[in-house]
């Protein structure tokens, strides 16, 4: 059974590492967003981008909307091939699912896709991620991850009115 889940709480440590490896296992690409105003600044963000450059397969330039569905200032979306090395690089520079992807030292809004379709999408600064489809196999592999159904949120809102 496929489910649609939302994660609204940051997590780190072994659960973070295991979740990223699980998301990668079911994906062929991942993507990150860099705001154009930060694109060419020297420092940790540029270093991180350079280290991942061998795995970059596409850049969508100066987009005002991106895989999170959000709108804002122009940003570039970098798409990377999922390989053991690219995931190791990602994990060696990050420690938490939302907090690490702050746009200062690491790009924002990590997403995973399979066959061109995003199925894990984050909005880092909002501490929110959507996962769809979340199969039973995936949920078993990320055991311990706290999540909720968006339908529960709708029911909760209806109950409070």
Coordinates of C-alpha atoms in Angstrom, one line a residue:
X1 CA 0.0 0.0 0.0
X2 CA 1.3 3.5 -0.9
X3 CA 0.9 6.3 1.6
X4 CA 1.4 10.0 1.5
X5 CA 3.2 11.2 4.6
X6 CA 4.5 14.5 6.0
X7 CA 7.5 15.0 8.2
X8 CA 7.4 18.2 10.3
X9 CA 10.2 17.6 12.8
X10 CA 14.0 17.6 12.2
X11 CA 16.0 14.5 12.9
X12 CA 19.7 13.6 12.9
X13 CA 22.2 10.8 13.8
X14 CA 21.7 7.2 12.7
X15 CA 18.0 7.8 11.8
X16 CA 19.0 10.7 9.5
X17 CA 21.8 8.6 7.8
X18 CA 19.6 5.6 7.4
X19 CA 16.7 7.7 6.0
X20 CA 18.9 9.4 3.4
X21 CA 20.4 6.0 2.3
X22 CA 16.9 4.6 2.1
X23 CA 15.6 7.5 0.0
X24 CA 18.6 7.1 -2.2
X25 CA 18.0 3.4 -2.6
X26 CA 14.6 4.1 -4.2
X27 CA 15.8 7.0 -6.3
X28 CA 18.0 7.7 -9.3
X29 CA 18.5 11.4 -8.7
X30 CA 18.5 14.0 -5.9
X31 CA 18.3 17.7 -6.2
X32 CA 19.2 20.8 -4.2
X33 CA 18.3 24.5 -4.5
X34 CA 20.7 27.4 -4.4
X35 CA 19.4 31.0 -4.4
X36 CA 20.9 33.0 -7.2
X37 CA 22.1 35.7 -4.8
X38 CA 24.3 33.0 -3.1
X39 CA 25.4 31.2 -6.2
X40 CA 28.9 32.6 -6.7
X41 CA 29.8 33.5 -3.2
X42 CA 33.1 32.0 -2.0
X43 CA 33.0 29.8 1.1
X44 CA 31.5 26.6 2.3
X45 CA 28.5 26.6 0.0
X46 CA 30.7 26.9 -3.1
X47 CA 33.1 24.2 -1.7
X48 CA 30.1 21.9 -1.3
X49 CA 28.8 22.6 -4.8
X50 CA 32.3 21.9 -6.2
X51 CA 32.6 18.6 -4.4
X52 CA 29.3 17.4 -5.8
X53 CA 29.9 18.7 -9.3
X54 CA 31.1 15.3 -10.7
X55 CA 27.6 14.0 -10.0
X56 CA 25.7 16.9 -11.5
X57 CA 23.5 15.9 -14.4
X58 CA 21.4 19.0 -14.9
X59 CA 20.9 22.6 -13.7
X60 CA 17.6 24.4 -14.0
X61 CA 18.7 28.0 -13.9
X62 CA 17.0 31.1 -12.4
X63 CA 13.7 29.4 -11.5
X64 CA 11.2 31.3 -9.4
X65 CA 9.5 28.1 -8.4
X66 CA 11.0 24.7 -7.7
X67 CA 10.2 21.1 -6.7
X68 CA 8.8 22.3 -3.3
X69 CA 6.1 24.2 -5.1
X70 CA 7.3 27.3 -3.4
X71 CA 7.8 30.7 -5.1
X72 CA 10.4 33.2 -4.2
X73 CA 13.6 34.8 -5.5
X74 CA 15.3 33.2 -8.5
X75 CA 17.1 30.0 -7.7
X76 CA 19.1 27.3 -9.5
X77 CA 18.1 23.7 -9.0
X78 CA 20.9 21.2 -9.2
X79 CA 20.1 17.6 -10.1
X80 CA 22.6 14.9 -9.1
X81 CA 22.9 11.3 -10.0
X82 CA 22.4 9.0 -7.0
X83 CA 25.6 7.0 -6.5
X84 CA 27.2 5.6 -3.4
X85 CA 29.8 8.3 -3.7
X86 CA 27.4 11.2 -4.1
X87 CA 25.3 10.1 -1.1
X88 CA 28.5 9.6 1.0
X89 CA 29.5 13.2 0.0
X90 CA 26.0 14.5 0.9
X91 CA 26.1 12.7 4.3
X92 CA 29.7 13.8 5.1
X93 CA 28.6 17.4 4.9
X94 CA 25.2 17.2 6.7
X95 CA 24.0 16.1 10.0
X96 CA 20.3 16.7 10.1
X97 CA 17.4 16.4 7.7
X98 CA 16.3 20.1 7.8
X99 CA 18.8 22.1 9.8
X100 CA 21.8 21.1 7.6
X101 CA 20.2 22.3 4.4
X102 CA 20.3 26.0 5.4
X103 CA 21.5 27.6 2.1
X104 CA 24.6 28.9 3.9
X105 CA 27.0 25.9 3.9
X106 CA 24.8 23.4 2.0
X107 CA 22.1 24.2 -0.5
X108 CA 18.4 24.1 0.5
X109 CA 15.4 21.9 -0.2
X110 CA 16.8 18.4 -0.7
X111 CA 14.6 16.2 -2.9
X112 CA 14.8 12.7 -4.3
X113 CA 13.3 11.5 -7.6
X114 CA 12.8 8.3 -9.5
X115 CA 12.4 8.4 -13.3
X116 CA 12.0 12.2 -13.2
X117 CA 9.3 12.2 -10.6
X118 CA 10.0 13.7 -7.2
X119 CA 8.8 11.5 -4.3
X120 CA 10.7 13.1 -1.4
X121 CA 10.4 16.9 -1.3
X122 CA 11.6 19.2 1.5
X123 CA 11.2 22.8 2.3
X124 CA 14.1 23.1 4.7
X125 CA 13.4 26.5 6.2
X126 CA 9.8 25.4 6.9
X127 CA 10.9 22.1 8.5
X128 CA 8.5 20.2 6.3
X129 CA 8.8 17.3 3.9
X130 CA 6.3 15.4 1.8
X131 CA 6.9 11.7 0.9
X132 CA 4.7 10.2 -1.7
X133 CA 4.5 7.3 -2.3
X134 CA 5.7 6.0 1.0
X135 CA 5.5 2.3 0.5
X136 CA 5.3 -0.2 3.3
X137 CA 8.9 -1.3 2.4
X138 CA 10.2 2.3 2.7
X139 CA 8.4 2.8 6.0
X140 CA 9.9 -0.4 7.4
X141 CA 13.4 0.8 6.4
X142 CA 13.0 4.2 8.0
X143 CA 11.6 2.8 11.3
X144 CA 11.7 5.4 14.0
X145 CA 10.9 8.3 11.8
X146 CA 8.0 10.4 13.1
X147 CA 5.5 11.4 10.4
X148 CA 1.9 12.1 9.9
X149 CA -0.7 11.8 7.3
X150 CA -1.9 15.1 5.7
X151 CA -5.4 13.7 6.0
X152 CA -5.1 13.7 9.8
X153 CA -4.2 17.4 9.6
X154 CA -7.4 18.0 7.6
X155 CA -9.5 16.1 10.1
X156 CA -7.9 17.9 13.0
X157 CA -8.6 21.3 11.4
X158 CA -12.3 20.2 10.8
X159 CA -12.6 19.0 14.4
X160 CA -11.5 22.4 15.8
X161 CA -14.0 24.5 13.9

